[in-house]
XYZ file of C-alpha atoms in Angstrom:
787
model
C 0.000 0.000 0.000
C 1.407 3.424 -0.934
C 1.832 6.063 1.744
C -0.465 9.067 1.661
C 2.022 11.493 0.035
C -0.581 14.218 -0.283
C -1.050 14.458 3.457
C 2.739 14.495 4.072
C 3.249 17.325 1.587
C 0.471 19.372 3.137
C 1.976 18.917 6.563
C 5.377 20.087 5.321
C 3.871 23.183 3.707
C 1.951 24.018 6.827
C 5.104 23.804 8.904
C 6.988 25.940 6.428
C 4.188 28.512 6.454
C 4.434 28.728 10.226
C 8.203 28.916 10.419
C 9.060 31.383 7.650
C 7.074 34.390 8.934
C 8.529 34.002 12.433
C 12.086 33.896 11.085
C 11.325 36.721 8.680
C 10.065 38.919 11.501
C 13.022 38.273 13.777
C 15.726 38.871 11.207
C 15.001 42.567 10.437
C 14.479 43.364 14.131
C 17.792 41.844 15.165
C 20.050 42.534 12.221
C 18.641 45.237 9.929
C 20.918 47.947 11.343
C 23.719 46.475 9.230
C 21.822 45.962 6.003
C 23.468 47.312 2.861
C 21.842 50.402 1.356
C 20.976 48.773 -1.957
C 17.379 49.983 -1.902
C 18.120 53.488 -0.620
C 20.955 54.373 -3.017
C 20.575 54.593 -6.796
C 22.139 51.893 -8.928
C 25.606 52.891 -10.210
C 25.712 53.702 -13.912
C 27.846 55.299 -16.615
C 27.286 58.751 -15.072
C 28.035 57.892 -11.425
C 30.028 54.804 -10.538
C 29.805 52.451 -7.583
C 32.937 53.930 -5.986
C 31.242 57.308 -5.566
C 32.991 59.133 -8.393
C 31.862 60.589 -11.724
C 31.258 57.839 -14.286
C 33.016 57.656 -17.632
C 30.056 59.398 -19.305
C 29.436 61.995 -16.592
C 28.305 65.343 -17.998
C 27.134 68.738 -16.810
C 25.681 71.737 -18.575
C 27.161 75.227 -18.827
C 25.506 78.641 -18.724
C 27.463 81.835 -19.492
C 26.081 85.293 -18.663
C 26.708 88.809 -19.904
C 24.693 91.241 -17.752
C 24.079 94.954 -17.469
C 22.586 95.811 -14.081
C 21.476 99.202 -12.753
C 20.792 99.897 -9.083
C 18.215 102.641 -8.496
C 19.026 104.026 -5.038
C 15.996 106.354 -5.042
C 13.376 103.698 -5.756
C 15.274 100.702 -4.319
C 14.939 98.862 -7.578
C 17.087 96.678 -9.841
C 16.927 96.949 -13.650
C 18.630 94.240 -15.635
C 19.304 92.906 -19.093
C 21.230 89.698 -19.724
C 22.377 87.415 -22.498
C 22.601 83.759 -21.561
C 24.553 81.284 -23.682
C 23.535 77.749 -22.787
C 25.665 74.742 -23.750
C 23.988 71.337 -23.874
C 26.644 68.823 -22.827
C 24.047 66.127 -22.127
C 23.299 63.222 -24.476
C 19.706 64.456 -24.716
C 17.849 66.724 -27.123
C 16.335 69.712 -25.252
C 13.035 71.102 -26.591
C 12.774 73.851 -23.941
C 14.788 75.541 -21.205
C 13.849 76.158 -17.583
C 14.815 79.375 -15.767
C 14.706 80.184 -12.052
C 12.907 83.397 -11.042
C 13.730 83.390 -7.331
C 12.450 86.933 -6.729
C 8.945 85.623 -7.450
C 8.737 84.112 -3.996
C 8.193 87.716 -2.804
C 5.137 88.034 -5.021
C 2.038 88.412 -2.857
C 0.418 85.417 -4.606
C 3.423 83.126 -4.283
C 3.353 79.688 -2.700
C 5.750 81.037 -0.077
C 2.909 83.093 1.386
C -0.045 80.862 0.549
C 1.463 77.700 2.038
C 2.811 79.349 5.187
C 0.791 78.167 8.224
C -0.685 80.978 10.303
C -2.681 81.356 13.490
C -4.416 84.064 15.491
C -4.002 84.800 19.171
C -5.659 87.153 21.635
C -2.676 89.523 21.441
C -1.328 90.447 18.000
C 1.096 93.126 16.791
C 0.261 95.345 13.843
C 3.158 93.793 11.943
C 1.732 90.300 12.553
C -1.646 91.406 11.245
C -0.032 92.951 8.193
C 1.712 89.661 7.509
C -1.594 87.938 6.758
C -2.091 90.109 3.666
C 1.306 90.903 2.100
C 1.294 94.139 0.134
C 4.896 94.381 -1.111
C 5.055 94.570 -4.887
C 7.640 91.839 -5.238
C 8.706 89.485 -7.974
C 10.406 89.753 -11.362
C 8.743 91.973 -13.945
C 9.738 90.363 -17.254
C 9.859 92.919 -20.084
C 10.957 90.533 -22.816
C 12.559 87.201 -23.699
C 14.229 87.216 -27.118
C 16.607 85.063 -29.121
C 20.059 86.287 -30.183
C 18.568 87.863 -33.296
C 16.047 89.878 -31.279
C 12.973 87.758 -32.056
C 10.492 87.182 -29.255
C 10.507 83.755 -27.642
C 7.448 82.143 -26.149
C 7.735 81.714 -22.404
C 5.545 80.555 -19.520
C 6.049 81.672 -15.918
C 5.290 78.903 -13.419
C 5.558 80.562 -10.004
C 9.335 80.796 -9.279
C 10.263 79.202 -12.597
C 9.938 80.049 -16.273
C 9.873 77.737 -19.288
C 11.246 79.058 -22.561
C 9.949 77.194 -25.604
C 12.629 76.883 -28.266
C 11.909 77.251 -31.991
C 14.475 74.522 -32.606
C 15.584 71.908 -30.089
C 19.178 72.037 -28.844
C 21.038 68.910 -29.918
C 23.722 67.260 -27.755
C 26.815 69.455 -27.899
C 24.812 72.421 -29.176
C 24.645 76.012 -27.867
C 21.837 78.505 -27.677
C 21.881 82.225 -26.790
C 18.914 84.309 -25.700
C 18.170 87.580 -23.902
C 15.986 88.563 -20.961
C 15.110 92.052 -19.737
C 13.505 92.482 -16.330
C 13.246 94.602 -13.185
C 12.097 94.176 -9.587
C 11.627 96.105 -6.360
C 14.299 95.361 -3.762
C 12.898 93.876 -0.583
C 13.638 95.412 2.817
C 15.203 92.357 4.423
C 14.732 93.534 7.996
C 10.981 93.835 7.432
C 10.177 90.986 5.064
C 13.185 88.720 5.517
C 14.984 86.898 2.726
C 18.577 86.298 1.769
C 18.879 89.339 -0.467
C 17.692 92.918 -0.222
C 18.474 96.243 1.391
C 18.803 97.711 4.871
C 17.925 101.319 5.679
C 19.976 103.319 8.223
C 17.739 106.123 9.546
C 20.565 107.965 11.317
C 22.356 108.842 8.084
C 19.467 108.074 5.684
C 21.464 105.621 3.595
C 20.967 102.106 2.292
C 23.198 99.072 2.284
C 22.379 96.681 -0.562
C 23.262 92.986 -0.478
C 21.893 91.718 -3.775
C 21.583 88.058 -4.769
C 19.076 85.766 -6.494
C 18.468 88.890 -8.547
C 18.687 87.665 -12.140
C 16.860 84.955 -14.105
C 19.180 81.939 -13.781
C 19.351 78.622 -15.573
C 17.975 75.573 -13.807
C 20.137 72.455 -13.591
C 19.606 69.652 -16.087
C 21.415 66.472 -15.022
C 21.402 62.680 -15.061
C 19.505 62.446 -11.749
C 16.505 64.796 -12.045
C 16.476 65.916 -15.652
C 15.352 69.528 -15.217
C 15.354 70.715 -11.595
C 11.690 71.355 -10.907
C 11.232 72.065 -7.191
C 9.788 75.501 -6.595
C 11.591 77.975 -4.325
C 9.571 78.316 -1.117
C 12.217 80.095 0.936
C 13.977 77.348 2.920
C 15.470 75.116 0.224
C 18.308 77.001 -1.376
C 19.654 76.718 -4.880
C 20.587 74.290 -7.638
C 22.828 76.038 -10.149
C 24.926 75.612 -13.279
C 28.602 76.536 -13.660
C 29.511 79.198 -16.185
C 31.426 82.399 -16.917
C 30.121 85.863 -15.972
C 30.760 89.322 -17.393
C 28.709 91.782 -15.312
C 28.512 95.585 -15.455
C 26.984 97.158 -12.328
C 25.851 100.778 -12.573
C 25.401 102.369 -9.139
C 25.546 105.859 -7.548
C 29.008 107.318 -8.063
C 29.777 107.468 -4.322
C 29.025 103.771 -3.731
C 31.636 101.134 -3.071
C 30.837 97.805 -4.760
C 32.176 94.322 -4.027
C 31.062 91.356 -6.087
C 31.716 87.861 -7.355
C 34.809 87.969 -9.570
C 37.622 90.419 -10.187
C 37.142 94.124 -10.800
C 38.099 94.953 -14.405
C 38.176 98.773 -14.311
C 39.811 99.598 -10.981
C 41.557 102.707 -12.340
C 38.223 104.177 -13.475
C 36.609 103.600 -10.087
C 39.102 104.328 -7.318
C 41.017 107.464 -6.440
C 44.798 107.397 -6.845
C 45.238 107.026 -3.094
C 42.735 104.197 -2.894
C 44.338 102.546 -5.914
C 47.735 102.624 -4.188
C 46.252 101.012 -1.080
C 44.554 98.383 -3.233
C 47.859 97.453 -4.879
C 49.626 97.364 -1.514
C 47.061 94.889 -0.191
C 48.095 92.415 -2.893
C 51.509 92.021 -1.256
C 50.446 92.268 2.397
C 50.074 88.880 4.155
C 49.768 89.812 7.829
C 47.712 92.943 8.481
C 44.785 94.065 6.278
C 45.328 97.263 4.306
C 42.430 99.718 4.606
C 41.455 100.781 1.062
C 38.461 102.949 2.046
C 38.839 104.267 5.576
C 36.103 104.888 8.134
C 36.616 108.641 7.792
C 36.123 108.381 4.030
C 33.022 106.238 4.525
C 31.563 108.737 6.999
C 32.208 111.532 4.500
C 30.408 109.517 1.793
C 27.390 109.144 4.072
C 26.820 112.891 4.401
C 25.585 113.692 0.904
C 24.295 111.461 -1.851
C 26.205 111.535 -5.109
C 24.339 112.839 -8.132
C 26.069 110.803 -10.803
C 26.631 107.133 -11.541
C 29.578 104.815 -12.051
C 29.778 101.407 -13.656
C 31.809 98.686 -11.978
C 32.670 95.747 -14.236
C 33.394 92.276 -12.861
C 34.405 89.014 -14.504
C 34.221 85.552 -12.966
C 35.040 82.226 -14.591
C 33.625 78.817 -13.722
C 31.247 79.962 -10.980
C 27.698 78.845 -10.304
C 26.229 82.212 -9.292
C 26.836 85.938 -8.984
C 26.091 88.364 -6.126
C 27.161 91.868 -5.129
C 26.930 94.454 -2.347
C 26.787 98.200 -2.811
C 26.698 101.140 -0.408
C 28.230 104.542 0.250
C 28.637 103.376 3.858
C 31.343 100.793 3.170
C 34.747 100.672 4.820
C 36.914 98.368 2.702
C 40.071 96.475 3.663
C 42.077 93.667 2.077
C 45.149 91.438 2.365
C 46.662 88.593 0.412
C 46.572 84.911 1.353
C 49.153 82.516 -0.081
C 47.940 79.034 -1.004
C 50.046 75.879 -0.789
C 50.224 75.736 -4.605
C 51.846 79.186 -4.662
C 48.839 81.193 -5.834
C 47.584 84.271 -3.989
C 44.017 85.036 -2.994
C 42.901 88.569 -2.169
C 40.833 88.425 1.041
C 38.614 91.483 1.413
C 35.991 92.859 3.788
C 33.395 95.601 3.321
C 31.470 96.870 6.327
C 29.665 99.952 7.654
C 30.922 101.962 10.602
C 28.266 100.216 12.729
C 30.454 97.082 12.569
C 33.794 98.739 13.350
C 36.206 98.143 15.114
C 35.065 94.517 15.408
C 35.204 93.882 11.678
C 38.433 95.773 11.152
C 40.053 93.553 13.764
C 38.727 90.153 12.714
C 36.846 89.861 9.403
C 39.641 89.691 6.833
C 41.839 87.647 9.162
C 38.948 85.212 9.595
C 38.745 84.901 5.790
C 42.450 84.075 5.607
C 42.101 81.537 8.418
C 39.151 79.887 6.673
C 40.998 79.552 3.376
C 43.982 78.004 5.126
C 42.097 75.306 7.022
C 39.371 74.491 4.508
C 42.075 74.063 1.892
C 43.950 71.794 4.298
C 40.988 69.416 4.445
C 39.898 69.734 0.788
C 41.799 71.567 -1.968
C 43.477 74.917 -2.583
C 40.984 77.746 -2.993
C 40.741 78.174 -6.779
C 39.292 81.699 -7.084
C 41.216 85.014 -7.061
C 39.193 86.762 -4.320
C 37.221 85.936 -1.168
C 34.982 88.669 0.254
C 33.095 89.118 3.524
C 30.375 91.800 3.698
C 28.688 92.954 6.916
C 25.029 93.085 5.935
C 23.210 91.972 9.103
C 22.740 88.688 7.312
C 24.274 85.271 6.809
C 24.365 83.993 3.241
C 26.912 82.707 0.746
C 27.770 83.069 -2.931
C 30.866 82.425 -5.059
C 33.759 84.583 -3.810
C 31.423 86.751 -1.685
C 29.288 86.249 1.397
C 27.028 88.375 3.594
C 27.568 88.176 7.354
C 26.533 89.900 10.559
C 28.212 91.387 13.626
C 27.514 94.907 14.859
C 29.084 96.772 17.760
C 27.461 98.960 20.383
C 27.194 102.690 19.701
C 30.340 103.293 21.757
C 32.273 100.746 19.673
C 32.336 98.011 22.303
C 31.228 94.413 21.816
C 30.794 91.326 23.928
C 32.733 88.087 23.723
C 29.574 86.467 22.432
C 29.346 88.977 19.577
C 33.017 88.518 18.769
C 32.850 84.731 18.556
C 29.509 84.859 16.759
C 30.988 87.167 14.123
C 34.109 85.077 13.580
C 31.990 81.932 13.435
C 29.549 83.228 10.822
C 32.402 84.554 8.653
C 34.169 81.185 8.760
C 30.883 79.465 7.930
C 29.863 81.687 5.033
C 33.342 81.977 3.505
C 33.590 78.204 3.908
C 30.544 77.791 1.696
C 32.834 78.627 -1.219
C 33.960 75.012 -0.945
C 30.514 73.513 -0.296
C 28.388 74.108 -2.397
C 29.995 76.787 -4.589
C 32.727 74.445 -5.828
C 31.564 70.998 -4.715
C 28.234 71.902 -6.260
C 25.551 69.847 -4.495
C 21.809 70.251 -4.995
C 20.760 72.537 -2.131
C 17.116 72.570 -3.188
C 16.947 68.829 -2.464
C 19.611 68.141 0.174
C 20.446 70.992 2.524
C 22.771 68.824 4.637
C 25.148 68.283 1.705
C 26.296 71.879 1.914
C 25.199 73.103 5.362
C 26.119 69.930 7.233
C 29.494 69.389 5.585
C 30.278 73.087 5.890
C 29.242 73.233 9.566
C 31.587 70.310 10.205
C 34.513 72.079 8.523
C 33.569 75.286 10.325
C 33.920 73.372 13.588
C 37.389 72.129 12.616
C 38.459 75.643 11.555
C 37.094 77.227 14.745
C 39.053 74.798 16.871
C 42.180 75.790 14.932
C 41.415 79.483 15.450
C 41.507 79.027 19.191
C 41.647 75.954 21.419
C 38.310 75.448 23.183
C 36.637 77.903 20.813
C 32.953 78.009 21.911
C 31.644 76.201 18.821
C 27.852 75.882 18.644
C 27.951 72.772 16.503
C 30.340 69.892 15.908
C 30.927 68.338 19.329
C 29.081 65.030 19.546
C 27.272 65.944 22.757
C 26.083 69.283 21.306
C 23.362 67.493 19.318
C 22.043 65.493 22.306
C 19.192 67.901 23.252
C 17.832 67.625 19.710
C 18.239 63.870 19.346
C 16.596 63.078 22.669
C 13.385 64.832 21.639
C 10.218 62.854 20.919
C 10.864 61.123 17.584
C 7.467 62.308 16.330
C 8.943 65.808 16.254
C 12.011 64.821 14.209
C 12.803 64.020 10.595
C 15.749 62.050 9.182
C 18.639 64.058 7.745
C 17.702 62.623 4.357
C 14.592 64.802 4.189
C 13.978 67.623 1.737
C 14.644 71.016 3.294
C 11.109 72.316 2.785
C 9.766 69.450 4.918
C 12.112 69.853 7.881
C 10.700 71.499 10.997
C 14.079 72.249 12.641
C 16.405 73.001 9.754
C 19.287 74.235 11.945
C 19.463 71.055 14.013
C 18.581 68.678 11.205
C 20.701 70.016 8.340
C 23.521 71.807 10.197
C 23.990 70.400 13.698
C 23.237 66.697 13.316
C 25.362 66.136 10.160
C 28.243 68.119 11.720
C 28.130 65.979 14.879
C 27.785 62.800 12.805
C 30.850 63.623 10.717
C 32.860 64.476 13.817
C 31.893 61.095 15.305
C 32.942 59.420 12.056
C 36.291 61.198 12.188
C 37.082 60.801 15.873
C 35.451 57.497 16.796
C 34.410 55.323 13.860
C 37.107 55.834 11.218
C 39.915 57.730 12.905
C 41.309 61.037 11.709
C 43.767 59.693 9.139
C 41.285 57.504 7.254
C 38.498 60.063 7.473
C 40.622 62.996 6.280
C 41.904 60.972 3.320
C 38.396 59.913 2.281
C 36.884 63.372 2.798
C 39.602 65.006 0.723
C 39.024 62.386 -1.974
C 35.317 63.269 -2.095
C 36.069 67.000 -2.294
C 38.561 66.570 -5.130
C 36.466 64.065 -7.061
C 33.507 66.430 -7.112
C 34.962 69.938 -7.202
C 33.308 71.891 -10.016
C 30.824 69.024 -10.414
C 27.362 68.063 -9.105
C 27.511 65.309 -6.448
C 24.521 63.484 -4.958
C 24.246 61.982 -1.441
C 25.131 58.524 -2.750
C 28.378 59.912 -4.183
C 29.415 61.128 -0.740
C 28.415 57.911 1.035
C 30.165 55.693 -1.514
C 33.351 57.770 -1.712
C 33.791 57.793 2.074
C 33.609 53.985 2.065
C 35.611 53.493 -1.122
C 38.546 55.678 -0.040
C 38.695 54.392 3.534
C 38.038 50.675 3.127
C 35.357 50.783 5.848
C 31.769 49.614 5.350
C 29.699 52.505 6.685
C 26.209 51.538 5.508
C 25.163 50.961 9.139
C 26.269 54.509 9.974
C 24.535 56.212 7.031
C 21.417 54.182 7.713
C 21.229 55.089 11.393
C 22.339 58.709 11.335
C 20.942 59.858 7.990
C 17.895 57.703 7.264
C 16.323 57.332 10.732
C 15.417 59.406 13.777
C 16.985 56.906 16.170
C 19.306 58.203 18.858
C 22.219 56.791 20.808
C 21.280 55.438 24.212
C 23.437 52.473 25.125
C 23.213 51.289 28.712
C 25.507 49.259 30.947
C 22.629 46.921 31.681
C 24.498 44.468 33.913
C 28.069 43.926 35.098
C 29.276 40.654 36.595
C 32.719 40.362 38.139
C 34.485 37.002 38.062
C 37.855 35.823 39.314
C 39.206 32.284 38.665
C 39.272 29.966 41.675
C 42.997 29.366 42.289
C 42.239 26.412 44.619
C 44.942 27.779 46.917
C 43.322 27.836 50.374
C 45.620 30.611 51.589
C 44.391 32.822 48.761
C 40.757 31.815 48.477
C 39.850 31.767 52.167
C 41.552 35.140 52.651
C 39.455 36.551 49.814
C 36.289 35.084 51.284
C 37.092 36.625 54.658
C 37.632 40.049 53.062
C 34.379 39.795 51.166
C 32.484 38.788 54.263
C 33.876 41.761 56.133
C 32.591 44.064 53.360
C 29.085 42.637 53.412
C 26.336 44.199 55.526
C 25.119 42.142 58.484
C 21.555 41.541 59.577
C 20.360 42.810 62.924
C 19.839 39.332 64.389
C 23.479 38.339 63.875
C 24.679 41.579 65.404
C 22.556 41.137 68.524
C 23.413 37.428 68.829
C 27.087 38.320 68.732
C 26.628 40.714 71.642
C 24.825 38.048 73.690
C 27.520 35.446 72.922
C 30.228 37.890 73.959
C 28.482 38.419 77.312
C 28.188 34.634 77.763
C 31.874 34.145 76.958
C 32.864 36.481 79.780
C 31.006 34.280 82.300
C 32.612 30.994 81.159
C 35.823 29.353 82.413
C 38.628 30.265 79.936
C 39.444 26.630 79.145
C 35.791 25.858 78.371
C 35.429 29.120 76.385
C 38.412 28.298 74.166
C 37.056 24.829 73.494
C 33.604 25.965 72.458
C 34.359 29.266 70.671
C 37.739 28.868 68.912
C 36.413 27.278 65.669
C 37.107 29.345 62.511
C 35.592 27.898 59.296
C 37.979 30.018 57.177
C 41.129 28.793 58.884
C 43.463 27.002 56.444
C 43.965 23.389 57.573
C 46.534 20.702 56.717
C 43.825 18.854 54.769
C 43.153 22.018 52.703
C 46.823 22.212 51.760
C 47.041 18.539 50.875
C 44.008 18.841 48.583
C 45.562 21.869 46.897
C 48.839 20.031 46.287
C 47.002 17.072 44.740
C 45.186 19.530 42.435
C 48.470 21.136 41.338
C 50.087 17.781 40.638
C 47.374 17.069 38.100
C 48.008 20.270 36.073
C 50.415 20.844 33.196
C 52.987 23.652 33.362
C 50.836 25.747 30.961
C 47.735 25.243 33.091
C 49.659 26.183 36.227
C 50.793 29.411 34.494
C 47.218 30.369 33.604
C 46.020 29.568 37.110
C 48.678 31.822 38.621
C 47.726 34.980 36.692
C 44.981 35.923 39.158
C 43.084 38.053 36.555
C 39.709 39.747 36.805
C 36.920 38.909 34.362
C 34.111 41.445 33.845
C 31.073 40.283 31.869
C 29.204 43.399 30.742
C 25.766 43.349 29.165
C 25.009 46.332 26.922
C 21.481 47.299 25.944
C 20.686 49.477 22.925
C 17.767 51.602 24.128
C 17.937 54.376 21.514
C 18.089 52.204 18.415
C 21.245 53.700 16.916
C 24.151 51.255 17.023
C 27.535 52.743 17.829
C 31.024 51.638 18.861
C 31.474 50.835 22.540
C 34.071 53.030 24.230
C 34.855 51.944 27.787
C 37.217 53.180 30.443
C 38.164 51.010 33.408
C 39.460 52.923 36.428
C 41.493 50.749 38.798
C 42.118 50.803 42.502
C 45.731 51.939 42.068
C 44.667 55.112 40.226
C 45.469 53.872 36.715
C 42.969 53.334 33.901
C 42.590 51.444 30.624
C 40.448 52.112 27.538
C 38.672 49.616 25.302
C 37.290 50.533 21.881
C 34.922 47.994 20.365
C 33.714 48.625 16.763
C 29.990 48.972 16.104
C 30.003 45.608 14.359
C 29.681 43.990 17.779
C 25.936 44.648 17.287
C 25.739 42.925 13.896
C 24.045 39.723 15.145
C 21.788 41.403 17.665
C 21.346 45.181 17.643
C 19.271 45.199 20.836
C 21.629 43.719 23.419
C 25.059 42.178 23.516
C 27.498 40.900 26.141
C 31.268 41.176 26.202
C 33.886 39.862 28.648
C 36.831 42.097 29.555
C 39.930 40.700 31.277
C 42.027 42.967 33.497
C 45.096 42.495 35.646
C 43.741 44.892 38.245
C 40.509 45.286 40.117
C 38.232 47.939 38.625
C 36.661 50.548 40.859
C 34.675 52.289 38.097
C 33.579 51.325 34.577
C 32.406 54.155 32.281
C 30.755 53.908 28.877
C 31.467 56.794 26.462
C 33.796 58.539 28.944
C 34.774 61.294 26.483
C 31.271 62.187 25.224
C 32.051 61.064 21.689
C 28.941 59.114 20.635
C 26.122 61.616 21.409
C 24.640 59.278 24.021
C 21.412 60.937 25.151
C 21.345 59.401 28.650
C 24.555 59.259 30.655
C 22.791 58.044 33.803
C 23.080 54.423 32.633
C 26.706 54.659 31.491
C 28.416 53.942 34.818
C 29.152 50.937 37.010
C 28.826 51.309 39.896
C 26.034 53.783 38.998
C 26.753 57.487 39.342
C 24.089 60.060 39.955
C 24.223 62.989 37.529
C 24.115 66.346 39.240
C 21.270 68.669 38.332
C 21.058 72.330 39.266
C 18.105 74.471 40.172
C 17.713 78.217 40.357
C 16.756 80.090 43.495
C 14.740 83.234 43.009
C 12.974 85.766 45.115
C 9.288 86.119 44.404
C 7.463 89.412 44.103
C 3.955 90.738 43.840
C 4.771 93.117 41.028
C 2.316 93.403 38.164
C 3.065 92.149 34.639
C 4.235 95.574 33.401
C 6.755 96.121 36.203
C 10.309 94.876 36.399
C 12.868 94.414 39.148
C 16.424 95.639 38.666
C 18.760 92.831 39.682
C 22.019 94.223 38.384
C 23.817 93.563 35.109
C 22.838 90.487 33.143
C 25.682 88.362 31.677
C 25.545 90.193 28.351
C 25.795 93.601 30.030
C 28.708 92.405 32.129
C 30.478 91.083 29.042
C 29.996 94.413 27.288
C 31.454 96.305 30.245
C 34.445 93.983 30.380
C 35.051 94.457 26.650
C 34.615 98.219 26.951
C 37.166 98.333 29.734
C 39.572 96.241 27.661
C 39.181 98.649 24.744
C 39.774 101.652 26.984
C 36.187 102.950 26.717
C 34.115 104.310 29.577
């Protein structure tokens, strides 16, 4: 009779059906922290290879600009006309071109306003009420779009973008030139915000203009997105094409202008004395040369010039153009020598409201930035680097707008000083990321802000040891990472969808990269890989995958677990010393073991019954005859006997010489159980402090979690007895809870503030002396010799 094979097969399938889901559920939970990022990263191709570099068919487009710009100081308006020559280096035929019209986000019907959440409260300011119905006449006013021959081109404005329909498609390798004429009203930045605009100074009735995003600019067309098509809503910055610029800026004849590129007509613009100072600055490497003095700037402020001058600038291989113009500017400069022998002219322009702070530090901060950023990446390739005080913080090729004003008496606090130096380093540093390593800011803010904040941190620490850096230290990001995860987004989130852009795109990536450098990879491997990424992608358009892959490719370290945890999740680091067990091998030597037992017993607490019994026995002993007392009460269970020694000798006789050697080491074995409470796997850094005052460190790679990312045990062997075991003793993993990082446990001190209550009403205040800022200002004033 044949067996019932049908029933057997069904039973096997049923078992398989039961087993597979259970195994499938356990595997991701226990091991998915170390999965490879095959699904998250795009497949390598001919344009971008698997090593993180440009592929053998990598391409990028080029856009060259010739512009004539006029600044109307009476109406606060920009008039412009430009010719754009677009080169199609892609393998694709282009039927139309896309242009960015960034000024359109100031239009009162823009998505910037309409999508901005708003609420009402019982108390509102007039300015808040006015914000519900914007009335500023913003946005680009396009007068015409024509081809090179002057024929009108059909165009369609789509919010902050414009499509130009071409009469004939541009073939691969082809070029196309066209013209645009436009104008717009310059926004008052202090009232309406924004990265570009003007600031009015009521005391002297003058304006300071910091002008950017001011001309219709080509969108990027690349192998990843095709045409860049994300609208500008205000947070996500810019995706731009490299090209050459020839720009003529017509401004009032008493204005000083600084801009992207090199000034072409210096002799027509500057006085003979200013020209001599300018030439001297080119050979000065230590102290900035003042080209336009404060006295000259103050004289300029008194009366407005009635004529105009045209400043002409040229810039090659840049992705953008910006300028600043004002009759208020003081201007200084000095030269910075690069390691390849080239010189860079570092320059600063600032109003008297920023002096003497800016005269003391701005241009020197530029020089410092170029030195250290170049150390970690490549020599600065442009001829000038400019810092402008414009009560702002924003970056463009060769020029950046920064902030840092002094008090009316010329004094400033330490906080203002360090804040000014820090923002200058940061904004000048943006020349490297994204002005040269040209990432897509509209999509991935962290690729420029995060990498730049990390390099800013390194440069600040080179400016001054223990510089009070806001970002970069691993523990500086702890307050953000310990927040409720519902309030967080992964780093790999588009900038317009991030609720805390500063922490998410600046602080967290900077801390992550510092952890990579100090703890995961080590400085040598990290610096080599980071420099490789910078050089592979300078003057090109990298994507996140290119950075991730290059850092692994150049270092030889698989970092997918790190990118996954830090960049793709909202997990945090909270690793606990869950349990510590201390073992010592039993030497079998009664002299040793019974002595140890006695010492341990003496350390142990005793119960109340034993203590009281001992007192009663002692009283009884006093009443007994000495001979009887010695007989009954002399027994000691921990006394070493002849039998104990004989047993020990028999044990030794049965051991080999090697076994006897191991037995005689008398080492300590600590079995430590670690629990991953935060979800983010990290290396284990431990410090053992010993009874003799010495210590020893252990560094265990993150791969210890690869088989179980929830908990793991590890045995540590020491020659000495540990008195304290500390996890993450140097605050290098951003652990959000240090309470569970010690054995024996240590309580973390908290502080509270004492205050004296009062019955004063809500409109009254109590004078309690100088606050810390006022004290700092007084200290600085005294140091500067002011009253």
